[in-house]
Tab-separated table of C-alpha atoms in Angstrom:
chain	number	residue	atom	x	y	z
A	203	MET	CA	109.215	-13.463	90.494
A	204	PRO	CA	107.487	-11.938	93.530
A	205	ARG	CA	103.983	-10.493	93.282
A	206	GLN	CA	104.087	-6.824	92.344
A	207	ARG	CA	101.967	-3.945	91.064
A	208	CYS	CA	103.466	-1.847	88.302
A	209	THR	CA	102.606	1.318	86.453
A	210	PRO	CA	104.648	2.837	83.647
A	211	VAL	CA	106.644	4.716	86.316
A	212	THR	CA	106.387	2.738	89.580
A	213	VAL	CA	106.723	-0.709	91.097
A	214	GLU	CA	105.352	-1.895	94.426
A	215	PHE	CA	106.499	-5.308	95.661
A	216	ASP	CA	104.202	-7.416	97.819
A	217	ASP	CA	106.048	-7.725	101.154
A	218	ALA	CA	104.520	-11.140	101.915
A	219	ALA	CA	105.632	-12.395	98.497
A	220	ILE	CA	109.197	-11.234	99.168
A	221	ALA	CA	109.160	-13.047	102.533
A	222	ASP	CA	107.758	-16.192	100.865
A	223	PHE	CA	110.479	-16.009	98.195
A	224	VAL	CA	113.211	-15.862	100.850
A	225	ASP	CA	111.585	-18.777	102.721
A	226	ASP	CA	111.460	-20.814	99.487
A	227	GLN	CA	115.134	-20.088	98.833
A	228	ILE	CA	116.075	-21.196	102.346
A	229	GLU	CA	114.105	-24.421	101.810
A	230	CYS	CA	116.199	-24.944	98.647
A	231	GLY	CA	119.344	-24.768	100.790
A	232	ARG	CA	120.313	-21.172	100.056
A	233	SER	CA	121.131	-18.629	102.737
A	234	PRO	CA	119.473	-15.194	102.761
A	235	ALA	CA	122.836	-13.798	101.625
A	236	GLU	CA	122.466	-15.799	98.396
A	237	CYS	CA	119.159	-14.286	97.286
A	238	LEU	CA	117.699	-10.797	96.891
A	239	ARG	CA	120.933	-9.423	95.462
A	240	ILE	CA	120.091	-8.747	91.828
A	241	TRP	CA	117.228	-6.559	90.635
A	242	ILE	CA	116.420	-6.959	86.950
A	243	HIS	CA	113.650	-4.913	85.410
A	244	THR	CA	112.610	-3.376	82.113
A	245	HIS	CA	111.882	0.093	80.795
A	246	PRO	CA	109.246	0.563	78.086
A	247	GLY	CA	111.179	3.160	76.072
A	248	GLU	CA	114.645	3.316	74.583
A	249	CYS	CA	116.347	4.671	77.710
A	250	PRO	CA	117.776	2.189	80.240
A	251	ARG	CA	119.004	4.820	82.733
A	252	PRO	CA	117.544	4.410	86.228
A	253	SER	CA	114.766	6.804	87.183
A	254	MET	CA	114.507	8.442	90.602
A	255	THR	CA	111.936	5.765	91.469
A	256	ASP	CA	114.441	3.076	90.444
A	257	GLU	CA	117.127	4.665	92.615
A	258	GLU	CA	114.779	4.996	95.605
A	259	THR	CA	113.584	1.380	95.224
A	260	PHE	CA	117.130	0.046	94.852
A	261	ASP	CA	118.284	1.946	97.932
A	262	ARG	CA	115.244	0.901	100.005
A	263	VAL	CA	115.241	-2.782	99.024
A	264	PHE	CA	118.957	-3.462	98.513
A	265	GLY	CA	120.603	-0.653	100.501
A	266	GLU	CA	121.505	-2.801	103.499
A	267	THR	CA	122.991	-5.746	101.605
A	268	ASP	CA	126.763	-6.041	101.387
A	269	TRP	CA	126.553	-6.201	97.572
A	270	SER	CA	123.810	-5.902	94.957
A	271	VAL	CA	123.274	-5.358	91.244
A	272	MET	CA	120.695	-3.281	89.379
A	273	PHE	CA	120.111	-4.272	85.742
A	274	ILE	CA	117.739	-2.482	83.380
A	275	LEU	CA	116.783	-3.615	79.890
A	276	ALA	CA	115.107	-0.996	77.693
A	277	GLN	CA	112.652	-1.817	74.925
A	278	GLU	CA	115.142	-1.360	72.086
A	279	GLY	CA	117.775	-3.571	73.782
A	280	ALA	CA	119.835	-0.866	75.478
A	281	THR	CA	121.048	-1.884	78.946
A	282	TYR	CA	122.205	-0.350	82.207
A	283	GLY	CA	123.980	-2.200	84.986
A	284	ARG	CA	125.512	-1.188	88.300
A	285	LEU	CA	127.227	-3.114	91.070
A	286	GLN	CA	127.190	-1.661	94.541
A	287	CYS	CA	129.289	-2.991	97.418
A	288	ARG	CA	128.833	-1.804	100.980
A	289	VAL	CA	131.629	-3.819	102.593
A	290	GLY	CA	135.051	-2.292	103.108
A	291	PRO	CA	135.483	0.644	100.783
A	292	HIS	CA	131.993	1.268	99.421
A	293	VAL	CA	131.857	0.898	95.654
A	294	ARG	CA	129.307	1.867	93.020
A	295	GLN	CA	130.560	0.578	89.703
A	296	ARG	CA	128.799	0.877	86.345
A	297	LEU	CA	128.692	-2.371	84.420
A	298	ARG	CA	128.514	-2.731	80.641
A	299	PRO	CA	126.043	-5.617	80.283
A	300	LYS	CA	124.963	-7.095	76.978
A	301	VAL	CA	122.068	-9.442	76.348
A	302	ASP	CA	122.217	-12.157	73.702
A	303	PHE	CA	118.641	-12.859	72.605
A	304	SER	CA	119.715	-15.093	69.732
A	305	ARG	CA	119.647	-18.426	71.537
A	306	GLU	CA	118.067	-20.433	74.312
A	307	PHE	CA	120.040	-21.170	77.471
A	308	ASP	CA	119.908	-23.812	80.179
A	309	GLY	CA	116.859	-23.240	82.296
A	310	SER	CA	115.071	-21.018	79.781
A	311	ASP	CA	111.398	-21.872	79.595
A	312	HIS	CA	109.420	-19.098	77.935
A	313	ASN	CA	106.034	-20.666	78.710
A	314	ALA	CA	106.874	-21.042	82.411
A	315	TRP	CA	108.152	-17.461	82.503
A	316	ALA	CA	104.943	-16.167	80.894
A	317	ALA	CA	102.831	-18.116	83.409
A	318	GLU	CA	104.882	-16.743	86.316
A	319	TYR	CA	104.539	-13.211	84.915
A	320	ASP	CA	100.761	-13.617	84.533
A	321	ALA	CA	100.423	-14.902	88.084
A	322	ASN	CA	102.592	-12.275	89.786
A	323	VAL	CA	102.662	-8.990	87.868
A	324	GLU	CA	99.712	-6.621	87.928
A	325	VAL	CA	100.254	-3.795	85.441
A	326	ILE	CA	98.152	-0.669	85.812
A	327	ASP	CA	98.447	1.804	82.954
A	328	PRO	CA	96.198	4.870	83.215
A	329	PHE	CA	97.338	5.916	79.732
A	330	ALA	CA	96.216	2.729	77.961
A	331	ASN	CA	92.728	4.066	77.306
A	332	HIS	CA	90.216	6.524	78.718
A	333	ARG	CA	89.264	4.359	81.699
A	334	SER	CA	91.922	5.449	84.163
A	335	GLY	CA	93.470	2.745	86.322
A	336	MET	CA	92.422	-0.168	84.116
A	337	LEU	CA	94.084	-3.401	85.083
A	338	LEU	CA	96.270	-4.764	82.324
A	339	GLY	CA	97.816	-8.149	81.809
A	340	ARG	CA	98.093	-11.256	79.707
A	341	GLY	CA	95.155	-13.080	81.240
A	342	GLY	CA	93.013	-13.052	78.113
A	343	VAL	CA	89.956	-11.314	79.615
A	344	ASP	CA	88.107	-9.500	76.798
A	345	ASP	CA	87.680	-6.164	78.582
A	346	ILE	CA	91.333	-5.960	79.596
A	347	GLU	CA	93.736	-4.421	77.126
A	348	ARG	CA	97.513	-4.673	77.160
A	349	CYS	CA	99.575	-1.514	77.115
A	350	ALA	CA	102.534	-1.231	74.763
A	351	ALA	CA	104.944	-1.643	77.683
A	352	SER	CA	103.394	-4.937	78.750
A	353	GLU	CA	103.177	-6.161	75.190
A	354	TRP	CA	106.904	-6.158	74.523
A	355	VAL	CA	107.858	-7.370	77.997
A	356	ALA	CA	105.456	-10.305	77.918
A	357	SER	CA	106.029	-11.470	74.363
């Protein structure tokens, strides 16, 4: 998970972290064409439909790849998925993804995921309390509160 700053309505990826991620993937024997294809993110409410910010981010970050997928998981479990292909006849196809939360899977490590989230995601929620722009997260600092959106994503 690359470093990023998030608000309830925006995401800003750290460009150096994206470059480091690609470098790490190459060191693992993958080509650039094998990474940075699938964007998975969450929405804090019940609606999984992409926002204008989602569409702009997807186009900016994945618009030049020959294929990519956007997947959104909403708080209540609703999902949205779309495949886009830019080779040959361009295709934008809605997917009907489902998520099975009932069991573990190979490679699932909730503690490692939580540590990676804590290290790389900075959530800023100006609506969490009266101190606008307060930094939120799971770091355990007493004066930092978690917003409802972070709470369900991180748990």
